Short mmCIF file of C-alpha atoms in Angstrom, two decimals:
data_model
loop_
_atom_site.label_atom_id
_atom_site.label_comp_id
_atom_site.label_asym_id
_atom_site.label_seq_id
_atom_site.Cartn_x
_atom_site.Cartn_y
_atom_site.Cartn_z
CA ASN A 1 45.11 21.34 -2.87
CA ALA A 2 46.87 24.64 -2.08
CA GLY A 3 48.44 23.52 1.23
CA VAL A 4 49.33 26.51 3.42
CA THR A 5 48.96 29.93 1.86
CA GLN A 6 50.14 33.25 3.26
CA THR A 7 49.40 36.79 2.21
CA PRO A 8 50.94 39.22 1.57
CA LYS A 9 54.35 38.00 0.41
CA PHE A 10 55.97 41.29 1.27
CA GLN A 11 54.84 44.30 3.26
CA VAL A 12 56.35 47.61 4.31
CA LEU A 13 54.84 49.35 7.36
CA LYS A 14 55.56 52.52 9.25
CA THR A 15 56.06 52.38 12.98
CA GLY A 16 52.71 52.40 14.74
CA GLN A 17 50.69 51.04 11.85
CA SER A 18 48.62 47.92 12.23
CA MET A 19 48.14 45.03 9.86
CA THR A 20 47.07 41.43 9.64
CA LEU A 21 49.09 38.65 8.11
CA GLN A 22 46.81 36.05 6.62
CA CYS A 23 47.30 32.32 6.79
CA ALA A 24 45.02 29.62 5.47
CA GLN A 25 45.27 25.86 5.03
CA ASP A 26 43.00 23.48 3.18
CA MET A 27 44.16 20.20 4.72
CA ASN A 28 41.76 20.25 7.69
CA HIS A 29 44.70 20.42 10.08
CA GLU A 30 43.96 21.10 13.72
CA TYR A 31 47.32 22.52 14.70
CA MET A 32 48.50 25.84 13.32
CA SER A 33 51.35 28.07 14.36
CA TRP A 34 53.13 31.31 13.56
CA TYR A 35 56.90 31.71 13.60
CA ARG A 36 59.26 34.54 12.93
CA GLN A 37 62.73 34.06 11.55
CA ASP A 38 65.46 36.64 11.97
CA PRO A 39 68.96 36.54 10.43
CA GLY A 40 71.29 34.18 12.26
CA MET A 41 68.47 32.81 14.35
CA GLY A 42 66.19 29.85 14.08
CA LEU A 43 62.45 30.04 13.93
CA ARG A 44 60.78 31.36 17.04
CA LEU A 45 57.22 30.44 17.91
CA ILE A 46 54.91 33.44 18.29
CA HIS A 47 51.47 31.89 18.83
CA TYR A 48 49.88 28.55 18.11
CA SER A 49 46.45 26.95 18.01
CA VAL A 50 45.43 23.37 18.65
CA GLY A 51 42.00 23.82 17.13
CA ALA A 52 39.29 26.31 16.28
CA GLY A 53 38.63 28.64 19.17
CA ILE A 54 41.83 27.71 21.02
CA THR A 55 45.02 29.75 20.91
CA ASP A 56 48.08 29.98 23.11
CA GLN A 57 51.28 31.95 23.37
CA GLY A 58 54.61 30.72 22.16
CA GLU A 59 58.11 31.97 22.88
CA VAL A 60 57.75 35.56 21.59
CA PRO A 61 54.09 36.60 21.71
CA ASN A 62 54.44 40.26 22.69
CA GLY A 63 53.13 42.69 20.10
CA TYR A 64 51.08 40.06 18.29
CA ASN A 65 47.51 38.81 18.52
CA VAL A 66 45.89 35.77 16.94
CA SER A 67 42.44 34.27 16.64
CA ARG A 68 41.16 30.95 15.26
CA SER A 69 37.51 31.26 14.37
CA THR A 70 37.70 28.49 11.78
CA THR A 71 39.88 25.42 11.23
CA GLU A 72 41.21 26.87 7.98
CA ASP A 73 42.31 30.38 8.97
CA PHE A 74 44.81 31.65 11.52
CA PRO A 75 45.51 35.36 11.07
CA LEU A 76 48.33 37.16 12.90
CA ARG A 77 47.70 40.76 13.90
CA LEU A 78 50.25 43.43 14.60
CA LEU A 79 48.41 46.15 16.52
CA SER A 80 51.18 48.77 16.50
CA ALA A 81 54.16 47.77 14.40
CA ALA A 82 57.69 48.36 15.68
CA PRO A 83 61.02 48.13 13.84
CA SER A 84 61.86 45.11 16.03
CA GLN A 85 59.09 43.25 14.23
CA THR A 86 60.93 43.41 10.95
CA SER A 87 61.31 39.74 10.11
CA VAL A 88 60.17 36.89 7.92
CA TYR A 89 56.97 35.29 9.21
CA PHE A 90 56.03 31.69 8.53
CA CYS A 91 52.72 30.04 9.19
CA ALA A 92 52.63 26.27 9.60
CA SER A 93 50.03 23.60 10.07
CA SER A 94 49.97 19.92 10.99
CA PRO A 95 47.28 17.33 11.74
CA GLY A 96 48.00 17.57 15.44
CA PRO A 97 50.60 18.81 17.91
CA GLY A 98 52.12 15.36 18.06
CA SER A 99 52.79 15.14 14.32
CA GLN A 100 55.58 17.63 13.84
CA GLU A 101 57.08 15.59 10.98
CA THR A 102 54.02 16.36 8.93
CA GLN A 103 54.15 20.10 9.57
CA TYR A 104 53.60 22.12 6.42
CA PHE A 105 54.99 25.62 6.09
CA GLY A 106 53.59 28.49 4.12
CA PRO A 107 55.89 30.43 1.75
CA GLY A 108 56.47 33.20 4.27
CA THR A 109 55.72 36.91 4.57
CA ARG A 110 58.63 39.34 4.59
CA LEU A 111 57.77 42.35 6.76
CA LEU A 112 59.76 45.56 6.95
CA VAL A 113 58.84 48.11 9.60
CA LEU A 114 60.35 51.55 9.13
CA GLU B 1 65.15 27.10 29.52
CA ASP B 2 64.89 24.85 26.48
CA LYS B 3 67.62 25.40 23.92
CA VAL B 4 68.95 23.89 20.71
CA VAL B 5 72.46 24.71 19.53
CA GLN B 6 73.77 23.97 16.05
CA SER B 7 77.34 23.99 14.90
CA PRO B 8 79.06 25.14 12.86
CA LEU B 9 77.06 28.26 12.05
CA SER B 10 78.43 28.22 8.53
CA LEU B 11 80.47 25.87 6.41
CA VAL B 12 82.02 26.15 2.98
CA VAL B 13 83.17 22.98 1.23
CA HIS B 14 83.85 21.78 -2.32
CA GLU B 15 81.59 19.61 -4.33
CA GLY B 16 82.17 15.95 -3.54
CA ASP B 17 83.19 16.55 0.05
CA THR B 18 81.42 14.94 3.00
CA VAL B 19 80.02 17.20 5.71
CA THR B 20 78.78 16.61 9.24
CA LEU B 21 76.40 19.07 10.87
CA ASN B 22 75.84 19.03 14.61
CA CYS B 23 72.83 19.70 16.82
CA SER B 24 72.86 19.57 20.60
CA TYR B 25 69.90 20.19 22.84
CA GLU B 26 68.69 20.73 26.37
CA VAL B 27 64.91 20.48 26.71
CA THR B 28 62.49 19.62 29.47
CA ASN B 29 60.42 16.98 27.71
CA PHE B 30 62.06 15.50 24.63
CA ARG B 31 59.68 13.91 22.13
CA SER B 32 61.62 14.03 18.87
CA LEU B 33 64.34 15.82 16.92
CA LEU B 34 63.76 17.02 13.40
CA TRP B 35 66.03 18.18 10.61
CA TYR B 36 64.92 20.62 7.93
CA LYS B 37 66.50 22.08 4.80
CA GLN B 38 65.79 25.74 4.01
CA GLU B 39 66.67 27.17 0.67
CA LYS B 40 65.12 30.44 -0.38
CA LYS B 41 61.74 30.02 1.27
CA ALA B 42 60.11 27.79 3.85
CA PRO B 43 61.88 24.89 5.56
CA THR B 44 61.30 21.46 4.10
CA PHE B 45 61.28 18.37 6.26
CA LEU B 46 64.22 15.90 6.08
CA PHE B 47 64.19 13.56 9.05
CA MET B 48 62.51 12.93 12.38
CA LEU B 49 64.46 11.03 15.05
CA THR B 50 63.01 9.63 18.23
CA SER B 51 65.28 6.72 19.20
CA SER B 52 69.00 6.64 19.92
CA GLY B 53 71.35 4.89 17.57
CA ILE B 54 68.93 4.30 14.69
CA GLU B 55 70.18 5.90 11.51
CA LYS B 56 67.72 7.54 9.20
CA LYS B 57 68.86 7.66 5.60
CA SER B 58 67.65 9.32 2.45
CA GLY B 59 69.99 9.15 -0.53
CA ARG B 60 73.19 10.95 0.36
CA LEU B 61 71.77 12.32 3.62
CA SER B 62 71.73 10.46 6.89
CA SER B 63 71.12 11.35 10.50
CA ILE B 64 71.45 9.76 13.91
CA LEU B 65 70.42 10.68 17.44
CA ASP B 66 72.22 10.16 20.75
CA LYS B 67 69.72 10.68 23.57
CA LYS B 68 72.30 10.02 26.25
CA GLU B 69 74.66 12.74 25.08
CA LEU B 70 71.78 14.92 23.82
CA PHE B 71 72.89 15.51 20.25
CA SER B 72 72.26 14.57 16.66
CA ILE B 73 74.34 14.74 13.52
CA LEU B 74 73.35 15.19 9.90
CA ASN B 75 75.76 13.77 7.33
CA ILE B 76 75.80 14.62 3.69
CA THR B 77 78.11 12.58 1.48
CA ALA B 78 79.32 13.43 -2.04
CA THR B 79 77.96 16.96 -1.70
CA GLN B 80 76.49 18.77 -4.71
CA THR B 81 75.87 22.46 -5.32
CA GLY B 82 72.16 21.79 -4.82
CA ASP B 83 72.89 20.90 -1.20
CA SER B 84 73.70 24.56 -0.51
CA ALA B 85 71.12 25.68 2.04
CA ILE B 86 70.54 26.40 5.67
CA TYR B 87 70.04 23.22 7.65
CA LEU B 88 67.83 23.62 10.67
CA CYS B 89 67.49 21.35 13.65
CA ALA B 90 64.40 21.50 15.85
CA VAL B 91 63.41 19.59 18.98
CA ASP B 92 59.83 18.80 19.91
CA SER B 93 59.50 19.60 23.59
CA ASN B 94 56.03 19.47 25.07
CA TYR B 95 54.56 19.57 21.55
CA GLN B 96 56.37 22.82 20.69
CA LEU B 97 59.31 22.98 18.33
CA ILE B 98 62.45 24.62 19.68
CA TRP B 99 64.68 25.63 16.78
CA GLY B 100 68.41 25.96 16.44
CA ALA B 101 69.89 28.92 14.58
CA GLY B 102 70.84 26.72 11.64
CA THR B 103 74.00 25.85 9.75
CA LYS B 104 74.52 27.70 6.48
CA LEU B 105 76.16 25.26 4.08
CA ILE B 106 77.79 26.49 0.88
CA ILE B 107 79.01 23.97 -1.69
CA LYS B 108 81.54 25.35 -4.15
CA PRO B 109 81.76 23.74 -7.60
#
């Protein structure tokens, strides 16, 4: 049981490049979410999904796209990276939106945009 | 606008001391308040609080919620160097977690 996995662990991009941060969970959780964490700030919700085929915007969605074609996978796409997107990104999953105490976090992806 | 404010932002104490971390909130639809500990990587869950006045306890850590005054405290007694971490408070509002900026706790030997 791997839990929540994220790849890559670390990535350097140039401004304007695109990339996809991968997130997968093997717990059959319906609810998945993406956060970014910046120094001196808490986690901020980017996008979330309450089940396959359903996604919605969080607090800071601009510059990011998501899709949820399967229960297991929830990739985050940066279409045109900007230095302001330099951050640590966490993916999380839980059985449902009402079960935050059982939210599992991935190990994080550290992204540097030059 | 929903917000969660933690204080202090950082705290340095000596091993054996007792610390109290604060979390206040203003949200539209409170469901629960959660505390997390974050060391080098992802946050790990500590407590979830939904009712006022009921203390949650785990070893040297305890937490309580005051829904009238809209705050929670996290207490750590007899601190150890392994307690050094960022402690995050989050409030579930409309099934979304609103996070505080965290308190960075450093325990000196």
